[in-house]
PDB file of C-alpha atoms and ligand atoms in Angstrom:
ATOM      1  CA  ASP A   1      22.422  26.981  34.501  1.00 88.00           C
ATOM      2  CA  THR A   2      19.170  25.513  34.145  1.00 97.00           C
ATOM      3  CA  ALA A   3      18.452  23.387  31.152  1.00 98.00           C
ATOM      4  CA  LEU A   4      15.265  22.214  31.938  1.00 98.00           C
ATOM      5  CA  SER A   5      12.969  23.628  34.806  1.00 98.00           C
ATOM      6  CA  ILE A   6       9.261  22.112  35.652  1.00 98.00           C
ATOM      7  CA  SER A   7       7.639  24.105  38.360  1.00 98.00           C
ATOM      8  CA  LYS A   8       4.238  22.853  39.943  1.00 98.00           C
ATOM      9  CA  LEU A   9       2.995  20.978  36.568  1.00 98.00           C
ATOM     10  CA  GLN A  10      -0.231  19.468  36.583  1.00 98.00           C
ATOM     11  CA  LYS A  11      -2.333  17.883  34.263  1.00 98.00           C
ATOM     12  CA  THR A  12      -5.914  16.466  34.687  1.00 98.00           C
ATOM     13  CA  TYR A  13      -7.036  14.620  31.554  1.00 98.00           C
ATOM     14  CA  ALA A  14     -10.219  15.401  29.978  1.00 97.00           C
ATOM     15  CA  ASN A  15     -12.091  12.209  31.775  1.00 97.00           C
ATOM     16  CA  GLY A  16     -11.206  13.970  35.334  1.00 97.00           C
ATOM     17  CA  PHE A  17      -7.696  11.465  35.698  1.00 98.00           C
ATOM     18  CA  GLU A  18      -4.730  13.428  37.125  1.00 98.00           C
ATOM     19  CA  ALA A  19      -2.045  12.226  35.612  1.00 98.00           C
ATOM     20  CA  LEU A  20       0.246  14.925  36.799  1.00 98.00           C
ATOM     21  CA  LYS A  21      -0.178  16.317  40.567  1.00 98.00           C
ATOM     22  CA  SER A  22       2.081  19.212  40.836  1.00 96.00           C
ATOM     23  CA  ILE A  23       5.574  17.839  39.874  1.00 97.00           C
ATOM     24  CA  ASP A  24       8.798  19.900  40.270  1.00 97.00           C
ATOM     25  CA  LEU A  25      11.806  19.242  38.119  1.00 97.00           C
ATOM     26  CA  GLN A  26      15.420  20.816  37.619  1.00 97.00           C
ATOM     27  CA  VAL A  27      18.083  19.634  34.958  1.00 97.00           C
ATOM     28  CA  GLN A  28      21.365  21.404  34.907  1.00 97.00           C
ATOM     29  CA  THR A  29      23.241  21.952  32.059  1.00 98.00           C
ATOM     30  CA  GLY A  30      25.628  19.097  30.863  1.00 97.00           C
ATOM     31  CA  ASP A  31      23.675  16.589  33.166  1.00 97.00           C
ATOM     32  CA  PHE A  32      22.717  13.080  31.893  1.00 97.00           C
ATOM     33  CA  PHE A  33      18.877  12.767  33.587  1.00 97.00           C
ATOM     34  CA  ALA A  34      16.951   9.943  34.131  1.00 96.00           C
ATOM     35  CA  LEU A  35      12.816  10.490  34.952  1.00 97.00           C
ATOM     36  CA  LEU A  36      12.510   6.957  36.170  1.00 96.00           C
ATOM     37  CA  GLY A  37       8.976   5.330  36.985  1.00 96.00           C
ATOM     38  CA  PRO A  38       6.456   2.290  35.869  1.00 95.00           C
ATOM     39  CA  ASN A  39       4.043   2.092  33.512  1.00 94.00           C
ATOM     40  CA  GLY A  40       1.273   4.926  34.012  1.00 96.00           C
ATOM     41  CA  ALA A  41       3.637   7.150  35.943  1.00 97.00           C
ATOM     42  CA  GLY A  42       3.315   9.880  33.824  1.00 97.00           C
ATOM     43  CA  LYS A  43       6.384  10.096  31.948  1.00 96.00           C
ATOM     44  CA  SER A  44       4.724  10.670  28.596  1.00 95.00           C
ATOM     45  CA  THR A  45       2.621  13.010  29.879  1.00 97.00           C
ATOM     46  CA  THR A  46       5.062  15.076  30.851  1.00 97.00           C
ATOM     47  CA  ILE A  47       6.936  14.645  27.561  1.00 95.00           C
ATOM     48  CA  GLY A  48       3.887  15.415  25.979  1.00 94.00           C
ATOM     49  CA  ILE A  49       3.766  18.675  27.425  1.00 97.00           C
ATOM     50  CA  ILE A  50       7.208  19.770  27.061  1.00 96.00           C
ATOM     51  CA  SER A  51       6.511  18.621  23.340  1.00 92.00           C
ATOM     52  CA  SER A  52       3.544  21.052  23.246  1.00 92.00           C
ATOM     53  CA  LEU A  53       1.636  17.987  22.127  1.00 91.00           C
ATOM     54  CA  VAL A  54      -0.334  17.739  25.369  1.00 96.00           C
ATOM     55  CA  ASN A  55      -2.010  20.939  27.111  1.00 97.00           C
ATOM     56  CA  LYS A  56      -0.963  21.376  30.987  1.00 98.00           C
ATOM     57  CA  SER A  57      -3.777  21.964  33.484  1.00 98.00           C
ATOM     58  CA  SER A  58      -1.014  24.409  35.143  1.00 98.00           C
ATOM     59  CA  GLY A  59       2.335  25.078  36.130  1.00 98.00           C
ATOM     60  CA  LYS A  60       5.328  25.946  34.263  1.00 98.00           C
ATOM     61  CA  VAL A  61       8.119  24.449  32.027  1.00 98.00           C
ATOM     62  CA  SER A  62      11.089  26.432  30.668  1.00 98.00           C
ATOM     63  CA  VAL A  63      14.199  25.809  28.470  1.00 98.00           C
ATOM     64  CA  PHE A  64      17.506  27.627  29.023  1.00 98.00           C
ATOM     65  CA  GLY A  65      15.140  29.948  31.016  1.00 97.00           C
ATOM     66  CA  HIS A  66      12.919  30.405  27.966  1.00 98.00           C
ATOM     67  CA  ASP A  67       9.271  29.985  28.894  1.00 97.00           C
ATOM     68  CA  MET A  68       7.249  27.592  27.059  1.00 97.00           C
ATOM     69  CA  ASP A  69       4.260  29.598  26.964  1.00 97.00           C
ATOM     70  CA  THR A  70       5.893  33.108  26.109  1.00 97.00           C
ATOM     71  CA  GLU A  71       8.786  32.062  24.305  1.00 97.00           C
ATOM     72  CA  LEU A  72       8.311  28.768  22.552  1.00 96.00           C
ATOM     73  CA  TYR A  73      10.202  29.069  19.634  1.00 94.00           C
ATOM     74  CA  GLU A  74      13.469  30.349  21.674  1.00 95.00           C
ATOM     75  CA  ALA A  75      12.739  27.101  23.818  1.00 96.00           C
ATOM     76  CA  LYS A  76      12.321  25.088  20.898  1.00 95.00           C
ATOM     77  CA  LYS A  77      15.541  25.729  18.926  1.00 95.00           C
ATOM     78  CA  CYS A  78      17.305  24.529  22.148  1.00 96.00           C
ATOM     79  CA  LEU A  79      15.365  21.165  22.544  1.00 97.00           C
ATOM     80  CA  GLY A  80      15.221  17.906  20.407  1.00 97.00           C
ATOM     81  CA  LEU A  81      12.686  15.646  21.110  1.00 97.00           C
ATOM     82  CA  VAL A  82      12.865  11.909  20.668  1.00 96.00           C
ATOM     83  CA  PRO A  83       9.055  10.488  20.938  1.00 92.00           C
ATOM     84  CA  GLN A  84       8.159   7.248  22.103  1.00 89.00           C
ATOM     85  CA  GLU A  85       6.149   6.195  19.169  1.00 88.00           C
ATOM     86  CA  PHE A  86       7.247   6.566  15.553  1.00 89.00           C
ATOM     87  CA  ASN A  87       5.747   9.702  14.273  1.00 90.00           C
ATOM     88  CA  PHE A  88       7.285  10.254  10.809  1.00 91.00           C
ATOM     89  CA  SER A  89       5.827   9.372   7.251  1.00 92.00           C
ATOM     90  CA  GLN A  90       6.613   5.785   6.190  1.00 92.00           C
ATOM     91  CA  PHE A  91       6.552   6.900   2.664  1.00 95.00           C
ATOM     92  CA  GLU A  92       9.357   9.273   3.107  1.00 97.00           C
ATOM     93  CA  THR A  93      13.191   8.165   3.109  1.00 97.00           C
ATOM     94  CA  PRO A  94      15.599   9.194   6.069  1.00 98.00           C
ATOM     95  CA  LEU A  95      17.246  11.828   3.856  1.00 98.00           C
ATOM     96  CA  GLN A  96      13.830  13.685   3.428  1.00 97.00           C
ATOM     97  CA  ILE A  97      12.552  12.967   7.083  1.00 97.00           C
ATOM     98  CA  VAL A  98      15.543  15.077   8.411  1.00 97.00           C
ATOM     99  CA  VAL A  99      16.018  17.785   5.778  1.00 97.00           C
ATOM    100  CA  ASN A 100      12.117  18.320   6.054  1.00 95.00           C
ATOM    101  CA  GLN A 101      12.944  18.638  10.214  1.00 94.00           C
ATOM    102  CA  ALA A 102      15.836  21.222   9.296  1.00 94.00           C
ATOM    103  CA  GLY A 103      13.008  23.247   7.500  1.00 92.00           C
ATOM    104  CA  TYR A 104      10.730  23.723  10.459  1.00 90.00           C
ATOM    105  CA  TYR A 105      14.183  25.198  11.908  1.00 91.00           C
ATOM    106  CA  GLY A 106      14.522  27.639   9.147  1.00 90.00           C
ATOM    107  CA  ILE A 107      18.229  26.012   8.163  1.00 93.00           C
ATOM    108  CA  PRO A 108      18.789  26.709   4.605  1.00 94.00           C
ATOM    109  CA  ARG A 109      19.081  23.558   2.098  1.00 92.00           C
ATOM    110  CA  LYS A 110      22.476  23.458   1.640  1.00 95.00           C
ATOM    111  CA  PRO A 111      23.719  23.399   5.192  1.00 96.00           C
ATOM    112  CA  ALA A 112      20.694  21.401   5.883  1.00 97.00           C
ATOM    113  CA  MET A 113      22.082  18.878   3.589  1.00 97.00           C
ATOM    114  CA  GLN A 114      25.198  19.046   5.004  1.00 97.00           C
ATOM    115  CA  ARG A 115      24.073  18.365   8.575  1.00 97.00           C
ATOM    116  CA  ALA A 116      21.711  15.564   7.260  1.00 98.00           C
ATOM    117  CA  GLN A 117      24.533  13.597   6.116  1.00 98.00           C
ATOM    118  CA  GLU A 118      26.242  13.873   9.455  1.00 97.00           C
ATOM    119  CA  VAL A 119      23.572  12.933  11.589  1.00 97.00           C
ATOM    120  CA  LEU A 120      22.807   9.775   9.201  1.00 98.00           C
ATOM    121  CA  THR A 121      26.265   8.845   9.328  1.00 97.00           C
ATOM    122  CA  GLN A 122      26.644   9.226  13.065  1.00 95.00           C
ATOM    123  CA  LEU A 123      23.417   6.817  13.495  1.00 95.00           C
ATOM    124  CA  GLY A 124      24.424   4.530  10.990  1.00 95.00           C
ATOM    125  CA  LEU A 125      21.668   5.331   8.489  1.00 97.00           C
ATOM    126  CA  TRP A 126      23.926   7.305   5.536  1.00 98.00           C
ATOM    127  CA  ASP A 127      23.514   3.859   3.411  1.00 97.00           C
ATOM    128  CA  LYS A 128      19.911   3.842   4.065  1.00 97.00           C
ATOM    129  CA  ARG A 129      18.968   7.549   3.416  1.00 97.00           C
ATOM    130  CA  ASP A 130      17.203   6.752   0.258  1.00 97.00           C
ATOM    131  CA  GLN A 131      15.032   3.883   1.037  1.00 96.00           C
ATOM    132  CA  PRO A 132      11.054   4.847   2.154  1.00 96.00           C
ATOM    133  CA  SER A 133      11.722   4.431   5.945  1.00 96.00           C
ATOM    134  CA  ARG A 134       8.707   1.806   6.076  1.00 95.00           C
ATOM    135  CA  ASN A 135      11.887  -0.920   4.900  1.00 95.00           C
ATOM    136  CA  LEU A 136      13.689  -0.210   7.667  1.00 95.00           C
ATOM    137  CA  SER A 137      14.013  -2.175  10.876  1.00 91.00           C
ATOM    138  CA  GLY A 138      12.780  -1.028  13.924  1.00 89.00           C
ATOM    139  CA  GLY A 139      16.058  -0.360  15.476  1.00 90.00           C
ATOM    140  CA  MET A 140      16.752   1.911  12.466  1.00 93.00           C
ATOM    141  CA  LYS A 141      13.566   3.701  12.878  1.00 94.00           C
ATOM    142  CA  ARG A 142      14.606   4.510  16.482  1.00 93.00           C
ATOM    143  CA  ARG A 143      17.819   5.940  15.099  1.00 94.00           C
ATOM    144  CA  LEU A 144      16.538   8.164  12.529  1.00 96.00           C
ATOM    145  CA  MET A 145      14.172   9.749  15.407  1.00 96.00           C
ATOM    146  CA  ILE A 146      17.168  10.593  17.274  1.00 97.00           C
ATOM    147  CA  ALA A 147      18.918  11.826  13.629  1.00 97.00           C
ATOM    148  CA  ARG A 148      16.072  13.794  13.165  1.00 97.00           C
ATOM    149  CA  ALA A 149      16.115  15.236  16.722  1.00 97.00           C
ATOM    150  CA  LEU A 150      19.789  16.515  16.395  1.00 98.00           C
ATOM    151  CA  MET A 151      19.171  18.028  12.886  1.00 97.00           C
ATOM    152  CA  HIS A 152      19.354  21.517  14.706  1.00 97.00           C
ATOM    153  CA  LYS A 153      22.035  21.174  17.094  1.00 97.00           C
ATOM    154  CA  PRO A 154      19.476  20.739  20.427  1.00 97.00           C
ATOM    155  CA  LYS A 155      21.468  21.961  23.595  1.00 98.00           C
ATOM    156  CA  LEU A 156      19.294  19.659  25.130  1.00 98.00           C
ATOM    157  CA  LEU A 157      17.707  16.278  24.129  1.00 98.00           C
ATOM    158  CA  ILE A 158      14.536  14.703  25.466  1.00 97.00           C
ATOM    159  CA  LEU A 159      14.025  10.999  24.885  1.00 97.00           C
ATOM    160  CA  ASP A 160      10.996   9.089  25.860  1.00 95.00           C
ATOM    161  CA  GLU A 161      11.814   5.526  26.660  1.00 93.00           C
ATOM    162  CA  PRO A 162      14.692   5.461  23.775  1.00 92.00           C
ATOM    163  CA  THR A 163      15.143   1.542  24.683  1.00 89.00           C
ATOM    164  CA  ALA A 164      11.766  -0.015  25.161  1.00 85.00           C
ATOM    165  CA  GLY A 165      11.760  -3.151  22.677  1.00 81.00           C
ATOM    166  CA  VAL A 166      14.961  -2.575  21.694  1.00 85.00           C
ATOM    167  CA  ASP A 167      16.981  -5.704  21.925  1.00 87.00           C
ATOM    168  CA  ILE A 168      20.141  -5.837  24.014  1.00 88.00           C
ATOM    169  CA  GLU A 169      22.621  -4.871  21.426  1.00 89.00           C
ATOM    170  CA  LEU A 170      20.929  -1.976  20.007  1.00 88.00           C
ATOM    171  CA  ARG A 171      20.642  -0.615  23.544  1.00 91.00           C
ATOM    172  CA  ARG A 172      24.310  -0.760  24.339  1.00 91.00           C
ATOM    173  CA  SER A 173      24.881   1.066  21.083  1.00 90.00           C
ATOM    174  CA  MET A 174      22.296   3.471  21.565  1.00 91.00           C
ATOM    175  CA  TRP A 175      23.818   4.028  25.604  1.00 93.00           C
ATOM    176  CA  ASP A 176      27.174   4.534  23.992  1.00 94.00           C
ATOM    177  CA  PHE A 177      25.709   7.162  21.302  1.00 94.00           C
ATOM    178  CA  LEU A 178      23.916   8.841  24.130  1.00 96.00           C
ATOM    179  CA  THR A 179      26.720   9.078  26.719  1.00 96.00           C
ATOM    180  CA  GLU A 180      29.240  10.372  23.834  1.00 96.00           C
ATOM    181  CA  LEU A 181      26.798  12.891  22.803  1.00 97.00           C
ATOM    182  CA  ASN A 182      26.698  14.139  26.538  1.00 97.00           C
ATOM    183  CA  SER A 183      29.974  14.176  26.743  1.00 97.00           C
ATOM    184  CA  GLN A 184      30.473  16.570  23.990  1.00 96.00           C
ATOM    185  CA  GLY A 185      28.204  18.794  25.879  1.00 97.00           C
ATOM    186  CA  THR A 186      24.689  17.949  24.978  1.00 98.00           C
ATOM    187  CA  THR A 187      22.335  17.790  28.256  1.00 98.00           C
ATOM    188  CA  ILE A 188      20.269  14.525  27.985  1.00 98.00           C
ATOM    189  CA  VAL A 189      16.905  13.635  29.530  1.00 97.00           C
ATOM    190  CA  LEU A 190      15.568  10.365  29.375  1.00 96.00           C
ATOM    191  CA  THR A 191      12.358   8.571  30.604  1.00 96.00           C
ATOM    192  CA  THR A 192      12.732   4.717  31.362  1.00 94.00           C
ATOM    193  CA  HIS A 193      11.135   2.164  33.568  1.00 92.00           C
ATOM    194  CA  TYR A 194      14.586   0.144  33.911  1.00 91.00           C
ATOM    195  CA  LEU A 195      16.532   0.973  36.907  1.00 90.00           C
ATOM    196  CA  GLU A 196      19.279  -0.825  35.019  1.00 89.00           C
ATOM    197  CA  GLU A 197      19.127   2.090  32.074  1.00 91.00           C
ATOM    198  CA  ALA A 198      18.974   5.056  34.467  1.00 92.00           C
ATOM    199  CA  GLU A 199      21.910   3.707  36.745  1.00 91.00           C
ATOM    200  CA  SER A 200      24.092   2.700  33.721  1.00 89.00           C
ATOM    201  CA  LEU A 201      23.766   5.953  32.010  1.00 92.00           C
ATOM    202  CA  CYS A 202      22.426   9.112  34.274  1.00 93.00           C
ATOM    203  CA  ARG A 203      24.157  11.302  36.900  1.00 93.00           C
ATOM    204  CA  ASN A 204      20.872  12.340  38.346  1.00 95.00           C
ATOM    205  CA  ILE A 205      17.327  10.393  38.384  1.00 95.00           C
ATOM    206  CA  ALA A 206      14.097  11.303  39.597  1.00 96.00           C
ATOM    207  CA  ILE A 207      11.419   8.554  40.424  1.00 96.00           C
ATOM    208  CA  ILE A 208       8.248   9.456  39.278  1.00 97.00           C
ATOM    209  CA  ASP A 209       5.026   7.139  40.583  1.00 97.00           C
ATOM    210  CA  GLN A 210       1.522   7.914  40.219  1.00 97.00           C
ATOM    211  CA  GLY A 211       2.101  11.557  38.879  1.00 98.00           C
ATOM    212  CA  LYS A 212       4.296  12.281  41.739  1.00 97.00           C
ATOM    213  CA  ILE A 213       7.937  12.747  42.175  1.00 97.00           C
ATOM    214  CA  ILE A 214       9.029  10.481  44.991  1.00 94.00           C
ATOM    215  CA  GLU A 215      12.614  10.898  44.809  1.00 90.00           C
ATOM    216  CA  ASN A 216      15.147  13.294  43.120  1.00 91.00           C
ATOM    217  CA  THR A 217      18.587  12.701  43.877  1.00 88.00           C
ATOM    218  CA  SER A 218      22.186  11.534  42.424  1.00 89.00           C
ATOM    219  CA  LYS A 219      22.794   8.064  41.162  1.00 86.00           C
ATOM    220  CA  LYS A 220      24.954   7.625  43.920  1.00 84.00           C
ATOM    221  CA  ASP A 221      22.864   8.658  46.672  1.00 86.00           C
ATOM    222  CA  LEU A 222      19.967   6.516  45.072  1.00 83.00           C
ATOM    223  CA  LEU A 223      21.698   3.174  44.993  1.00 81.00           C
ATOM    224  CA  SER A 224      23.094   3.680  48.609  1.00 84.00           C
ATOM    225  CA  LYS A 225      19.152   3.811  49.615  1.00 78.00           C
ATOM    226  CA  LEU A 226      18.124   0.698  47.902  1.00 71.00           C
TER     227      LEU A 226
HETATM  228  P1  ADP B 301      -6.573  16.990  26.574  1.00 76.95           P
HETATM  229  O1  ADP B 301      -5.396  16.563  26.773  1.00 76.95           O
HETATM  230  O2  ADP B 301      -6.774  17.889  25.552  1.00 76.95           O
HETATM  231  O3  ADP B 301      -7.205  16.927  27.822  1.00 76.95           O
HETATM  232  P2  ADP B 301      -7.230  13.949  25.765  1.00 76.95           P
HETATM  233  O4  ADP B 301      -5.666  13.723  25.503  1.00 76.95           O
HETATM  234  O5  ADP B 301      -7.940  13.419  27.340  1.00 76.95           O
HETATM  235  O6  ADP B 301      -7.645  15.649  25.791  1.00 76.95           O
HETATM  236  O7  ADP B 301      -8.213  13.496  24.925  1.00 76.95           O
HETATM  237  C1  ADP B 301      -8.028  12.077  24.368  1.00 76.95           C
HETATM  238  C2  ADP B 301      -9.396  11.180  24.407  1.00 76.95           C
HETATM  239  O8  ADP B 301      -8.429   9.846  24.379  1.00 76.95           O
HETATM  240  C3  ADP B 301      -9.784  11.262  25.868  1.00 76.95           C
HETATM  241  O9  ADP B 301     -11.052  10.923  25.674  1.00 76.95           O
HETATM  242  C4  ADP B 301      -9.103  10.361  26.965  1.00 76.95           C
HETATM  243  O10 ADP B 301     -10.076   9.663  27.498  1.00 76.95           O
HETATM  244  C5  ADP B 301      -8.677   9.298  25.821  1.00 76.95           C
HETATM  245  N1  ADP B 301      -7.522   8.428  26.282  1.00 76.95           N
HETATM  246  C6  ADP B 301      -6.252   8.486  25.472  1.00 76.95           C
HETATM  247  N2  ADP B 301      -5.106   8.029  26.214  1.00 76.95           N
HETATM  248  C7  ADP B 301      -5.753   7.346  27.483  1.00 76.95           C
HETATM  249  C8  ADP B 301      -5.319   6.610  28.096  1.00 76.95           C
HETATM  250  N3  ADP B 301      -4.328   6.268  28.769  1.00 76.95           N
HETATM  251  N4  ADP B 301      -6.575   6.429  29.548  1.00 76.95           N
HETATM  252  C9  ADP B 301      -7.765   6.700  29.374  1.00 76.95           C
HETATM  253  N5  ADP B 301      -8.260   7.462  28.290  1.00 76.95           N
HETATM  254  C10 ADP B 301      -7.166   7.988  27.144  1.00 76.95           C
HETATM  255  P1  ADP B 302       3.925   6.686  31.708  1.00 76.95           P
HETATM  256  O1  ADP B 302       4.612   7.176  30.550  1.00 76.95           O
HETATM  257  O2  ADP B 302       4.799   7.147  33.072  1.00 76.95           O
HETATM  258  O3  ADP B 302       3.645   5.317  31.119  1.00 76.95           O
HETATM  259  P2  ADP B 302       1.645   8.362  30.924  1.00 76.95           P
HETATM  260  O4  ADP B 302       1.823   9.725  31.417  1.00 76.95           O
HETATM  261  O5  ADP B 302       1.661   7.738  29.857  1.00 76.95           O
HETATM  262  O6  ADP B 302       2.493   7.262  31.933  1.00 76.95           O
HETATM  263  O7  ADP B 302       0.145   8.088  31.827  1.00 76.95           O
HETATM  264  C1  ADP B 302      -0.031   8.336  33.069  1.00 76.95           C
HETATM  265  C2  ADP B 302      -1.535   8.096  33.337  1.00 76.95           C
HETATM  266  O8  ADP B 302      -2.155   8.611  32.520  1.00 76.95           O
HETATM  267  C3  ADP B 302      -1.974   6.560  33.232  1.00 76.95           C
HETATM  268  O9  ADP B 302      -2.679   6.301  34.185  1.00 76.95           O
HETATM  269  C4  ADP B 302      -2.531   6.829  31.839  1.00 76.95           C
HETATM  270  O10 ADP B 302      -3.772   5.660  31.686  1.00 76.95           O
HETATM  271  C5  ADP B 302      -3.055   8.211  31.919  1.00 76.95           C
HETATM  272  N1  ADP B 302      -3.590   8.595  30.606  1.00 76.95           N
HETATM  273  C6  ADP B 302      -2.378   8.844  29.670  1.00 76.95           C
HETATM  274  N2  ADP B 302      -2.902   9.749  28.708  1.00 76.95           N
HETATM  275  C7  ADP B 302      -4.514   9.783  28.745  1.00 76.95           C
HETATM  276  C8  ADP B 302      -5.592  10.535  28.170  1.00 76.95           C
HETATM  277  N3  ADP B 302      -5.667  11.370  26.844  1.00 76.95           N
HETATM  278  N4  ADP B 302      -6.886  10.506  28.993  1.00 76.95           N
HETATM  279  C9  ADP B 302      -6.854   9.987  30.144  1.00 76.95           C
HETATM  280  N5  ADP B 302      -5.825   9.329  30.914  1.00 76.95           N
HETATM  281  C10 ADP B 302      -4.739   9.295  30.369  1.00 76.95           C
END
């Protein structure tokens, strides 16, 4: 079963810059997959298109067989996204932020409150649930974005550079959390520019550079080539 399928995805920005040059990617259900590449390679553009924040120029993206052009709602139900930049209101509390998210998926209030307690506890934020989120540390804000993305129990979680600028301790605990989530059945795709991160966590790795996939292989095969 294919969790994420990207075919011939191409993006030219308004200024004429071609950020993605017809990329193809398949991620199987249950995988822990890294899209590895240097700054400027096209990772955020790819995630932006999957998040519907960036318009693609051409190509196709589907999530568990749901084409994002024709079955966007079905695709989004299966998909949790953790963007790189904090994009929640700094005035709202963690509890408000995750419960609002449940609203987008039509989850009724009572199960939403139960799920909120679950995800905020899992991510060590339950004690902070009623603090305005601007008071949270950078690491807590990052965990809050993960909690929010997990509210509707997506089968596929996509994270854009989840540990960029994060200290080593939080990075380790985030790695453990994601590994555990994957072992319980969630398919995970993350972007990173750290080889070490892809190597420690992921089973399959694609390397993107200048808008092209230049390698797409298992971690084992990749490491034997380096
Ligand atoms: P669209 O995706 O609909 O084509 P853009 O995202 O290109 O629209 O438009 C955003 C504006 O911001 C453009 O003028 C673009 O040139 C500029 N911009 C944003 N980020 C960058 C970047 N990293 N490099 C160059 N220009 C950028
Ligand atoms: P990465 O996430 O791998 O660092 P990005 O997808 O952010 O790469 O950027 C890929 C390329 O596209 C970069 O050269 C970047 O400057 C350019 N770019 C990103 N956004 C825009 C934009 N809105 N307009 C023009 N160019 C952009």
